[in-house]
XYZ file of C-alpha atoms in Angstrom:
721
model
C 0.000 0.000 0.000
C 2.554 2.597 -1.069
C 2.408 5.375 -3.609
C 5.686 6.066 -5.385
C 6.360 9.566 -6.691
C 9.400 11.720 -7.521
C 10.603 14.101 -4.831
C 9.937 17.809 -4.609
C 13.668 18.703 -4.590
C 16.020 18.923 -7.575
C 17.668 15.632 -8.451
C 21.125 17.037 -7.769
C 20.497 17.564 -4.070
C 18.285 15.604 -1.722
C 16.446 17.937 0.632
C 17.134 18.139 4.309
C 14.499 16.671 6.536
C 13.092 19.195 9.026
C 14.425 18.740 12.499
C 11.325 17.411 14.338
C 11.596 20.127 17.000
C 9.165 19.710 19.895
C 6.536 22.459 19.789
C 5.699 23.649 23.299
C 3.206 26.120 21.830
C 1.232 23.311 20.174
C 1.334 21.285 23.369
C 0.001 24.333 25.225
C -2.793 24.648 22.669
C -3.699 21.015 23.358
C -3.784 21.792 27.074
C -6.034 24.799 26.490
C -8.325 22.791 24.201
C -8.882 19.892 26.583
C -9.203 22.154 29.627
C -11.842 24.211 27.821
C -13.861 21.124 26.910
C -13.687 19.631 30.418
C -14.642 22.883 32.149
C -17.481 23.431 29.685
C -18.880 19.974 30.408
C -18.567 20.296 34.189
C -19.378 23.999 34.623
C -21.011 25.143 31.370
C -21.996 28.533 32.772
C -18.381 29.270 33.705
C -17.028 28.704 30.194
C -19.966 28.663 27.753
C -17.768 28.553 24.665
C -15.545 25.736 25.878
C -16.755 23.492 23.081
C -14.421 25.315 20.657
C -11.613 23.283 22.207
C -12.498 20.592 19.672
C -11.882 23.051 16.828
C -8.436 23.812 18.260
C -7.647 20.092 18.061
C -8.842 19.942 14.453
C -6.527 22.729 13.293
C -3.557 21.202 15.114
C -4.257 17.800 13.544
C -4.493 19.281 10.065
C -1.187 21.106 10.542
C 0.836 18.229 11.988
C -0.429 15.479 9.697
C 0.044 17.619 6.588
C 3.613 18.479 7.616
C 4.334 14.802 8.177
C 2.863 13.708 4.845
C 4.489 16.457 2.775
C 7.781 15.809 4.529
C 7.496 12.128 3.596
C 6.694 13.005 -0.010
C 9.692 15.335 -0.138
C 12.061 12.855 1.431
C 11.012 9.533 -0.088
C 8.839 10.397 -3.048
C 5.987 8.329 -1.712
C 3.437 7.927 1.071
C 3.573 4.578 2.815
C -0.136 4.291 3.422
C -0.046 1.053 5.411
C 2.660 2.407 7.722
C 0.743 5.665 8.155
C -2.524 3.961 9.100
C -0.694 1.511 11.370
C 0.913 4.417 13.248
C -2.483 6.066 13.679
C -3.912 2.842 15.071
C -1.050 2.340 17.515
C -1.313 5.949 18.641
C -5.075 6.313 19.043
C -6.854 2.978 19.164
C -5.671 1.362 22.447
C -6.778 4.222 24.721
C -9.991 4.872 22.789
C -11.103 1.243 22.914
C -10.129 0.920 26.583
C -12.306 3.867 27.616
C -15.237 2.909 25.381
C -15.305 -0.681 26.677
C -15.011 0.466 30.300
C -17.892 2.886 29.681
C -19.966 0.133 28.077
C -19.453 -2.341 30.927
C -20.016 0.332 33.585
C -23.259 1.375 31.870
C -24.421 -2.236 32.023
C -24.237 -2.104 35.821
C -25.064 1.544 36.544
C -27.610 2.691 33.961
C -31.183 1.371 33.634
C -31.906 -1.053 30.812
C -33.790 1.689 28.962
C -30.444 3.344 28.250
C -28.605 0.224 27.113
C -29.653 0.336 23.469
C -28.387 3.881 22.954
C -25.155 3.101 24.784
C -24.631 -0.111 22.798
C -25.291 1.333 19.343
C -23.235 4.438 19.982
C -20.347 2.384 21.373
C -20.467 0.274 18.224
C -20.443 3.419 16.096
C -17.627 4.931 18.176
C -15.520 1.762 17.911
C -15.595 2.036 14.116
C -15.337 5.847 14.118
C -18.800 6.626 12.831
C -20.232 8.205 15.989
C -20.499 11.666 14.453
C -22.804 10.437 11.680
C -25.008 8.578 14.153
C -25.414 11.708 16.282
C -26.072 13.790 13.176
C -28.815 11.368 12.150
C -30.349 11.773 15.602
C -29.814 15.567 15.390
C -28.553 15.518 18.969
C -28.083 18.894 20.665
C -24.536 18.390 21.981
C -24.838 21.297 24.395
C -28.095 20.030 25.899
C -28.554 18.452 29.304
C -26.351 15.377 29.871
C -29.187 13.165 31.121
C -29.715 11.277 27.854
C -26.103 11.328 26.651
C -24.059 8.142 26.396
C -20.515 7.626 27.744
C -19.131 7.736 24.184
C -21.026 10.714 22.791
C -17.812 12.756 22.800
C -16.234 10.254 20.390
C -17.932 12.185 17.594
C -14.827 14.395 17.317
C -12.506 11.376 17.214
C -14.667 9.990 14.419
C -14.336 13.199 12.422
C -10.580 13.162 12.951
C -10.143 9.524 11.931
C -12.188 10.110 8.784
C -9.797 12.967 8.016
C -6.812 10.679 8.561
C -8.347 8.155 6.181
C -8.866 10.574 3.283
C -6.131 13.194 3.655
C -3.083 11.053 2.701
C -4.887 9.830 -0.412
C -5.776 13.386 -1.398
C -2.261 14.734 -0.888
C -0.550 11.853 -2.666
C -2.962 12.175 -5.599
C -2.411 15.927 -5.869
C 1.343 15.437 -5.648
C 1.354 12.898 -8.474
C -0.869 15.111 -10.598
C 1.495 18.057 -10.108
C 4.450 16.058 -11.314
C 2.587 14.744 -14.349
C 1.462 18.265 -15.257
C 4.981 19.573 -14.540
C 3.566 21.983 -11.956
C 5.129 23.079 -8.688
C 3.786 20.495 -6.183
C 3.459 22.906 -3.270
C 1.264 25.180 -5.335
C -1.050 22.402 -6.461
C -1.237 21.025 -2.915
C -2.162 24.516 -1.715
C -4.798 24.801 -4.427
C -6.377 21.456 -3.478
C -6.435 22.382 0.213
C -7.820 25.800 -0.631
C -10.682 24.211 -2.557
C -11.431 21.907 0.414
C -11.284 24.884 2.759
C -13.607 27.083 0.693
C -16.123 24.380 -0.216
C -16.360 22.950 3.307
C -16.616 26.391 4.924
C -19.374 27.448 2.526
C -21.270 24.238 3.232
C -20.743 24.678 6.965
C -22.261 28.164 6.867
C -25.233 26.929 4.832
C -25.883 23.744 6.813
C -25.519 25.461 10.179
C -28.179 27.947 9.139
C -30.559 25.205 7.998
C -29.891 22.408 10.508
C -27.599 23.517 13.307
C -27.646 20.359 15.430
C -26.878 18.076 12.506
C -24.249 20.432 11.096
C -22.352 20.309 14.384
C -21.327 16.689 13.823
C -20.924 15.996 10.127
C -17.419 15.734 8.712
C -18.193 17.903 5.698
C -18.838 20.973 7.878
C -15.527 20.484 9.714
C -13.128 19.560 6.893
C -12.184 23.198 6.326
C -10.694 23.392 9.823
C -8.253 20.577 9.011
C -7.622 22.150 5.607
C -6.620 25.430 7.267
C -4.090 23.531 9.356
C -2.829 21.916 6.152
C -2.480 25.267 4.415
C -0.448 26.548 7.357
C 1.828 23.526 7.048
C 2.386 24.246 3.330
C 3.035 27.893 4.197
C 5.756 26.928 6.663
C 7.484 24.904 3.927
C 7.250 27.855 1.571
C 8.545 30.316 4.188
C 11.531 28.069 4.895
C 12.474 27.840 1.233
C 10.542 24.648 0.565
C 12.511 22.899 3.270
C 15.931 23.882 1.917
C 16.776 25.857 5.087
C 16.443 24.707 8.662
C 13.929 26.391 10.914
C 16.540 27.597 13.378
C 17.496 30.544 11.146
C 16.711 33.771 13.015
C 13.837 35.696 11.342
C 14.209 39.459 10.821
C 13.278 41.782 13.700
C 10.242 43.130 11.855
C 9.004 39.607 11.161
C 9.433 38.696 14.818
C 7.323 41.686 15.852
C 4.595 40.901 13.349
C 4.543 37.226 14.278
C 4.469 38.099 17.978
C 1.489 40.358 17.385
C -0.169 37.635 15.288
C 0.225 35.139 18.132
C -1.295 37.566 20.622
C -4.199 38.217 18.249
C -4.760 34.461 18.049
C -4.897 34.234 21.833
C -7.395 37.101 21.921
C -9.596 35.312 19.373
C -9.588 32.132 21.460
C -10.335 33.982 24.693
C -13.203 35.797 23.008
C -14.640 32.535 21.675
C -14.334 30.705 24.979
C -15.894 33.514 26.976
C -18.679 34.725 24.693
C -19.823 31.789 22.578
C -22.771 29.825 23.927
C -25.418 27.320 22.936
C -27.149 30.129 21.033
C -24.135 30.760 18.777
C -24.601 29.689 15.155
C -21.881 27.073 15.249
C -19.872 25.742 13.464
C -20.775 28.025 10.507
C -18.999 31.321 9.999
C -18.595 31.874 13.758
C -16.122 28.983 13.860
C -13.735 31.168 11.859
C -12.864 33.066 15.046
C -11.379 30.180 17.085
C -10.056 28.387 13.995
C -8.211 31.432 12.652
C -7.076 32.228 16.188
C -5.540 28.773 16.521
C -3.981 29.107 13.089
C -2.438 32.445 14.038
C -0.775 30.940 17.114
C 0.529 27.937 15.143
C 1.905 30.118 12.343
C 3.510 32.528 14.794
C 5.290 29.692 16.570
C 6.357 28.153 13.258
C 8.045 31.338 12.043
C 9.555 32.369 15.364
C 10.704 28.877 16.276
C 9.134 29.417 19.685
C 5.962 30.882 21.117
C 5.652 34.598 21.726
C 3.797 33.703 24.929
C 6.065 33.005 27.909
C 3.656 30.779 29.868
C 3.343 27.990 27.299
C 6.409 26.171 28.639
C 5.036 26.099 32.190
C 5.319 22.491 33.384
C 1.646 21.990 34.396
C 0.590 23.329 30.991
C 2.887 20.910 29.197
C 1.714 18.056 31.443
C -1.900 18.791 30.558
C -0.976 18.862 26.879
C 0.794 15.505 27.250
C -2.304 13.803 28.669
C -4.833 15.777 26.621
C -5.965 12.832 24.483
C -6.611 10.488 27.401
C -8.118 13.276 29.471
C -10.570 14.025 26.680
C -11.494 10.333 26.571
C -12.023 9.843 30.317
C -13.741 13.016 31.500
C -17.069 12.496 29.719
C -17.980 8.953 30.842
C -17.106 9.948 34.412
C -19.577 12.835 34.207
C -22.310 10.741 32.596
C -22.068 7.858 35.065
C -21.488 9.873 38.249
C -25.069 11.042 38.845
C -26.815 7.667 38.570
C -24.017 6.129 40.627
C -24.171 8.727 43.410
C -27.944 9.088 43.284
C -27.991 12.886 43.315
C -27.207 15.975 41.292
C -23.498 16.793 41.145
C -22.254 19.590 43.375
C -19.058 21.563 42.857
C -17.031 19.240 45.077
C -18.209 16.183 43.140
C -17.392 17.926 39.870
C -13.945 18.831 41.141
C -13.408 15.215 42.187
C -14.399 14.072 38.691
C -11.861 16.461 37.162
C -9.089 15.171 39.453
C -10.022 11.532 38.810
C -10.087 12.162 35.054
C -6.578 13.657 35.204
C -5.326 10.685 37.236
C -6.853 8.155 34.828
C -5.491 10.126 31.881
C -1.973 10.064 33.365
C -2.147 6.309 33.958
C -3.580 5.700 30.480
C -0.887 7.849 28.873
C 1.865 6.005 30.708
C 0.619 2.437 30.494
C -1.539 2.408 27.351
C -0.814 5.329 25.000
C 2.984 5.355 25.197
C 3.497 1.573 25.026
C 0.967 1.383 22.214
C 2.829 3.972 20.193
C 6.376 2.831 20.923
C 6.218 -0.943 21.444
C 2.935 -2.414 20.199
C 3.650 -4.435 17.014
C 6.660 -2.176 16.557
C 8.757 -4.687 14.635
C 5.888 -6.308 12.789
C 4.634 -5.470 9.336
C 2.117 -2.640 9.135
C -0.656 -4.910 7.939
C -0.310 -6.970 11.143
C -0.981 -3.842 13.194
C -3.937 -2.933 11.003
C -5.460 -6.414 11.244
C -4.934 -6.461 15.012
C -6.556 -3.041 15.264
C -9.627 -4.161 13.377
C -9.727 -7.277 15.525
C -9.896 -5.275 18.752
C -12.516 -3.014 17.209
C -14.541 -6.108 16.387
C -14.298 -7.283 20.014
C -15.678 -3.942 21.222
C -18.387 -4.237 18.586
C -19.283 -7.746 19.782
C -19.690 -6.469 23.349
C -21.980 -3.741 22.029
C -24.124 -6.270 20.179
C -24.328 -8.383 23.341
C -25.668 -5.360 25.171
C -28.313 -4.885 22.468
C -29.571 -8.413 23.063
C -29.509 -7.872 26.831
C -31.620 -4.743 26.423
C -34.166 -6.683 24.405
C -34.424 -9.361 27.072
C -34.751 -6.776 29.835
C -37.497 -4.990 27.887
C -39.407 -8.246 27.460
C -39.199 -9.006 31.186
C -40.333 -5.471 32.010
C -43.404 -5.763 29.807
C -44.317 -9.040 31.483
C -44.004 -7.373 34.878
C -46.199 -4.464 33.734
C -48.877 -6.916 32.587
C -48.977 -8.339 36.111
C -48.961 -4.926 37.779
C -51.856 -3.774 35.544
C -54.133 -6.139 37.455
C -53.718 -4.045 40.594
C -56.471 -1.519 41.493
C -53.678 0.957 42.266
C -51.975 0.702 38.861
C -51.064 4.055 37.340
C -53.887 6.587 37.131
C -56.284 4.130 38.800
C -54.616 5.058 42.082
C -56.157 8.558 41.753
C -59.768 7.381 41.649
C -62.001 8.375 44.517
C -62.084 5.705 47.177
C -58.890 4.021 45.973
C -56.937 2.888 49.022
C -53.494 3.249 47.533
C -50.639 4.098 49.908
C -47.638 5.886 48.428
C -49.424 6.581 45.153
C -46.683 9.107 44.334
C -43.994 6.880 45.789
C -41.204 4.815 44.221
C -41.889 3.165 40.836
C -42.852 -0.487 40.876
C -41.448 -0.960 37.367
C -39.056 0.732 34.990
C -41.596 1.592 32.304
C -39.115 3.798 30.448
C -37.802 1.464 27.724
C -38.331 1.780 23.984
C -41.784 0.199 24.283
C -42.855 3.282 26.249
C -41.959 5.708 23.484
C -44.785 7.718 21.883
C -43.337 6.926 18.472
C -44.958 3.716 17.289
C -46.966 2.558 14.293
C -50.719 2.268 14.814
C -52.151 -1.079 13.629
C -54.824 -0.531 10.999
C -53.355 2.725 9.666
C -51.739 3.226 6.272
C -50.623 6.007 3.986
C -53.553 8.038 2.714
C -54.672 7.664 -0.888
C -54.620 11.470 -1.133
C -51.325 12.222 0.665
C -50.597 15.511 2.368
C -47.063 16.169 1.105
C -44.635 18.655 2.644
C -41.062 18.880 1.350
C -41.381 15.492 -0.297
C -42.737 13.696 2.801
C -46.317 12.525 3.305
C -47.879 13.599 6.602
C -51.240 11.861 6.339
C -52.428 8.393 7.310
C -55.914 6.940 7.169
C -57.272 4.401 9.649
C -60.643 2.800 8.952
C -62.115 1.183 12.087
C -65.744 1.386 10.853
C -66.018 -2.348 10.105
C -68.553 -1.490 7.400
C -70.631 0.849 9.537
C -72.457 3.122 7.098
C -72.759 6.153 9.388
C -69.221 5.953 10.814
C -67.912 9.319 11.973
C -64.979 10.954 10.182
C -62.346 12.089 12.688
C -59.069 13.948 12.269
C -56.248 13.451 14.812
C -53.578 16.147 14.397
C -50.659 17.840 16.114
C -47.018 17.245 16.943
C -45.348 14.653 19.173
C -47.519 15.849 22.061
C -50.512 14.560 20.159
C -48.560 11.433 19.311
C -48.139 10.572 22.992
C -51.936 10.149 23.250
C -52.181 7.710 20.325
C -52.650 4.557 22.390
C -55.776 5.747 24.239
C -57.158 7.744 21.325
C -57.004 4.841 18.886
C -58.405 2.395 21.425
C -61.400 4.705 21.651
C -61.530 5.063 17.844
C -61.802 1.301 17.488
C -64.587 1.105 20.067
C -66.491 3.954 18.392
C -65.840 2.574 14.882
C -64.439 5.879 13.659
C -62.732 6.566 10.354
C -59.589 8.442 11.374
C -57.236 10.620 9.391
C -53.978 11.245 11.287
C -51.484 14.002 10.507
C -48.586 14.571 12.909
C -45.573 16.842 12.353
C -42.944 16.927 15.101
C -42.146 20.351 16.528
C -44.898 22.134 14.578
C -47.779 24.099 16.056
C -51.115 24.667 14.328
C -50.440 28.397 14.086
C -50.310 30.323 10.826
C -47.157 32.137 11.976
C -43.464 31.261 11.818
C -42.042 29.071 14.575
C -38.883 30.858 15.709
C -37.929 28.780 18.761
C -38.530 25.321 20.180
C -38.068 24.519 23.866
C -36.522 27.985 24.272
C -33.826 27.304 21.645
C -33.895 29.404 18.448
C -35.086 27.592 15.319
C -34.482 30.117 12.585
C -33.674 27.806 9.692
C -35.982 28.642 6.829
C -36.537 25.024 5.778
C -37.857 23.961 9.163
C -40.037 27.042 9.476
C -41.521 26.520 6.035
C -42.179 22.849 6.767
C -44.346 23.763 9.746
C -46.159 26.528 7.896
C -46.881 24.311 4.878
C -48.030 21.412 7.047
C -50.410 23.429 9.233
C -51.835 25.259 6.203
C -52.527 22.053 4.285
C -54.084 20.398 7.349
C -56.326 23.398 7.870
C -57.339 23.504 4.207
C -58.229 19.803 4.241
C -60.304 20.136 7.417
C -62.171 23.143 6.044
C -62.874 21.295 2.788
C -63.808 17.885 4.234
C -65.686 19.137 7.330
C -65.035 16.024 9.488
C -67.364 15.220 12.383
C -64.572 15.614 14.923
C -61.053 17.064 15.116
C -58.818 16.152 18.077
C -55.609 18.174 18.327
C -52.692 18.672 20.673
C -49.406 20.552 20.335
C -46.499 21.605 22.528
C -47.393 25.239 21.947
C -46.136 26.214 25.416
C -42.630 25.670 24.048
C -43.206 26.390 20.358
C -42.519 30.096 20.081
C -44.137 31.819 17.117
C -43.721 35.263 15.575
C -46.535 36.826 13.563
C -44.655 40.093 13.220
C -46.803 42.066 15.658
C -44.382 41.970 18.569
C -47.131 40.901 20.984
C -46.710 38.277 23.698
C -47.142 34.592 22.874
C -50.619 34.231 24.365
C -51.901 37.114 22.253
C -50.297 35.830 19.064
C -51.659 32.318 19.610
C -55.108 33.707 20.436
C -55.244 35.497 17.099
C -53.961 32.460 15.216
C -56.471 30.092 16.845
C -59.234 32.560 16.025
C -58.151 32.787 12.388
C -57.740 29.058 11.889
C -58.888 26.535 14.523
C -62.061 28.395 15.453
C -63.103 28.401 11.813
C -63.059 24.601 11.761
C -65.621 24.643 14.552
C -67.663 27.371 12.880
C -67.592 25.283 9.697
C -69.502 22.463 11.385
C -66.767 20.257 12.871
C -66.538 19.568 16.587
C -62.999 20.459 17.696
C -61.337 19.267 20.906
C -57.960 20.624 21.992
C -56.008 18.388 24.391
C -54.442 20.644 26.989
C -50.731 19.854 27.261
C -49.543 17.995 30.393
C -47.403 19.853 32.954
C -43.780 20.609 32.127
C -41.116 18.454 33.768
C -38.807 21.459 34.326
C -35.891 19.031 34.182
C -37.061 17.400 37.434
C -40.019 15.093 36.836
C -37.983 12.923 34.486
C -36.976 9.259 34.703
C -33.348 10.283 35.126
C -34.187 12.386 38.165
C -35.982 9.473 39.816
C -33.151 7.059 39.044
C -30.527 9.534 40.220
C -32.441 9.860 43.487
C -32.489 6.099 44.037
C -36.235 5.851 43.477
C -37.186 8.787 45.718
C -39.844 10.038 43.317
C -41.086 12.809 45.597
C -37.698 14.499 45.256
C -38.561 14.891 41.575
C -42.031 16.395 42.014
C -42.463 19.973 40.786
C -44.503 22.849 42.078
C -47.833 22.978 40.286
C -47.599 26.722 39.729
C -44.262 26.325 37.940
C -44.966 23.143 35.996
C -48.458 24.043 34.835
C -47.670 26.915 32.491
C -50.235 28.261 30.072
C -50.943 26.187 26.964
C -51.494 29.029 24.453
C -53.628 26.973 22.050
C -55.874 25.551 24.766
C -56.175 28.902 26.528
C -57.186 30.649 23.310
C -59.784 27.954 22.597
C -61.332 28.439 26.033
C -61.414 32.234 25.801
C -62.979 32.318 22.320
C -66.077 30.448 23.588
C -66.946 29.081 20.159
C -69.793 26.570 20.463
C -68.104 23.534 18.873
C -64.590 24.307 20.196
C -63.754 22.548 23.481
C -60.703 21.813 25.646
C -59.953 18.451 27.251
C -57.977 19.074 30.448
C -56.314 16.088 32.137
C -54.248 18.120 34.601
C -55.742 16.444 37.665
C -54.244 13.161 36.465
C -50.748 14.600 36.820
C -51.008 17.093 39.684
C -52.759 17.641 42.976
C -53.372 21.112 44.376
C -49.708 21.751 45.128
C -47.428 19.537 43.054
C -47.082 17.579 39.793
C -45.505 14.150 40.026
C -42.868 12.026 38.311
C -44.370 8.712 39.452
C -48.043 7.851 39.956
C -49.475 4.485 40.883
C -46.076 2.793 40.581
C -45.499 4.036 37.008
C -43.123 6.596 35.606
C -45.313 9.357 34.225
C -42.764 10.765 31.775
C -40.765 8.949 29.115
C -38.239 11.759 28.744
C -38.147 15.470 29.549
C -41.473 16.299 27.848
C -43.319 13.156 26.666
C -45.540 10.759 28.621
C -44.892 7.043 28.988
C -47.202 4.789 27.024
C -48.082 2.697 30.091
C -49.209 5.697 32.095
C -51.236 7.062 29.170
C -52.943 3.685 28.786
C -53.803 3.700 32.492
C -55.651 6.965 31.787
C -57.940 5.291 29.229
C -61.177 5.205 31.304
C -60.887 8.883 32.284
C -59.746 9.985 28.818
C -62.575 8.182 27.037
C -65.261 9.416 29.418
C -64.152 13.034 29.209
C -63.579 13.132 25.450
C -66.932 11.531 24.657
C -68.594 13.868 27.157
C -67.210 16.888 25.321
C -68.116 15.498 21.890
C -71.633 14.523 22.815
C -72.231 17.738 24.716
C -70.989 19.995 21.913
C-alpha cells in the first residue's frame, strides 16, 4: 500500500528533513483545548464557549499530519499508506477502545436497561469511528442536558478526525502525483487542493448550520475546512523556509518577529473571546467557527516562524503536562460525568465535579503512561504494518461484539419489564387508577414499581390498521397523512381527524383504542415540533429555530391540514401541540398568548364554525428538568424528590387557553391536569409508574392507564358539543 512519486527537490540535491523540533506552543494549545472542553462539560456557565476546544484540536491535527505527509513526499517520493494507518492505530486505538469498553461495561451495571440500546449502538459506532454520523442522524443537541447522553457521545470528534486521517493522505498523494505529471510546482497544487477543500467545506458549513444547526455540528463535511486550514499553514511553513531547503533555526528578521508576535497575541485574543462569549445560542460551526479556527492558526503560524511561542507561559510544566495527557483526558472526562449522577444518586455539586476532574486527570496520566505510550512505541513495533492494522480491526470487532451483546440484553430486559407491567396492571392501584375516589393506595406518588421507560414506552410507534392516505398531504417530499378505517362497514361511521405534533402522538394509544370502540374513520397528521399556528415558529423549547426550511415545513403542514379540514368538514377534530414551548412570531411583537389567540381565532375556530366539533387536548405539565426518569433514578427511586410545584410546571398552553377564551360553540378543551397534579405539586411517578418517558413526553403505560378517564371526558365533550 505505497504510492511512489518523484521528490519535490532537484535531483542534484536531496532535501534536508526538518528537524522534528518539539513544539511547546502546540502542546500548550492542546492543554487549552482539553481544559476548555472539560470545564465546559462540568461547569457550562463558567465557560460557555468551551466546546471550541475541539476546533483547536482539528486545526492542530491538520497542521501536523500535513507536515508529516508532505515531509514524507519530499524525502522519499511516496506515502507509505499502510505504515501511516498503522501508526495512527497504535497511537489512538488502544486508549480509545479501553475507555469505550469500560464505559460500556459500567453502563451495564449503573444505567437502567432503557439506556442500554443507545449506549450499545453508539459504542459500536464509536468503535468504528462513525459516531459523528449517528449523532447527526439523531440531530442531537450536543450542548443540551447530559441526562440522555451516552458515555461515548464525545467520540464524535474522534470519528471526524479519523475520517480525516483516512482521506487526507490519499488526497495529498494524488495531488502530488498530478502536479508532477502536469509539470507543476507540487506545493502550489497542494495549496490549491487544500484551498478548494477549505472554501467548499466552509461554505457548506455556513449553509448547513443555518438550515440544521444540530446536525451540522457533527458531520465531517462541515468540519473539513478546519483541518484544511491547518494543512495550508503547514504548506506555508514549507514555503517560508524555502521549501525545506533551510532549517527552521534561522533567526527571522526583527520586523518579522514583531509581526509574528502580534499575530500570536491576536490568536490568543480570538480564542479567549470565543471561549468567553460563545454559547449554545451561537450559530456554530458556521462562519462563527472562523474566530477560534483562525485564532488557533495564528498561534501555530507565529510559533512556526519564530521557532518558539511569543507567549512566555506555554512552557510552564503543568501546561505541558496537561498537553501531554490531553488525548486520554478528553477520553475519560465524559464517561465519568455521565455515570457519576446515577451512581451517586444525586445531582453533582461543585465538590463532586472537582473530584471528577481530578479523577479524570489521574486516569489520563495512567492511560498515557501504560496504554498510550506503550501502544505507540512498542505495540507491534517490529511487525509489518498490515499486522498492526489487522490487530486493530480485531480489537474493534471485540468492542463491537460487546456492544451487540448489550443490544440483546436490552431486548431481554425490555421483554421481562413488559411481562411485569402486565402483572402490575391487574392491581387496582396501577397508574392513574390510584387517583380514583375511594382508591386505598398508599404511596401513590412513591417509588416506581417498574421501569416503564424502555423503547416500548416511546410515543413513536406505528398504529395497527393505519396506512398512507390515498390522497397524501405532502410537505417537502414527505407525506404527513395516514388513514385508519375502524368502521367495520358501519355506514354512518364518523370521520375524525387526529392532528398535532409529538404531544398529540403521545396520546395515540388511548385515542385509537377509543376510535376502534367507536368505529371511527380516522385521518392522522402529525408533524414533530410544529404548532397549528399560521405564523413562523422561531424557537422550540426555548432554543432558536431560525432555519428557513424547518419554518416553512411547519407553515406548509399546518396550512394544508387546515385547508383539508375546512374542505372535508369532518365530524370531529382532536388536536394537541407543545405550543407552550413552540414560540411563534406573527410580526406584531405581541406576547405569545396574544399571538396564539389570534392564530387560533383565524384558523382553529373556523373549523368549529364550519360544522366540525374540535377538541384541543391541553398539554400535560412541564417536567422542568425534574419530573424525568433520570431524576428518579438519580435519586435512588425517591420520586417525591422529583415532584415539581404545580404553579411552575403548569404553564399556560397558548392553544388551549385561546380555545377556552374564544367560547366558540363547537370548540372545546380536554384538560387532564388532575391526572398529573394535585393542588400543590405535579408528580414524576403515579401508581407505581413513571409518568414521563423523557423530559417532555408521557410514557405509554401511564397514558394507557388513563384510558377510562380519557374516554369518558372526550366523549362527554363530543356529545355535549
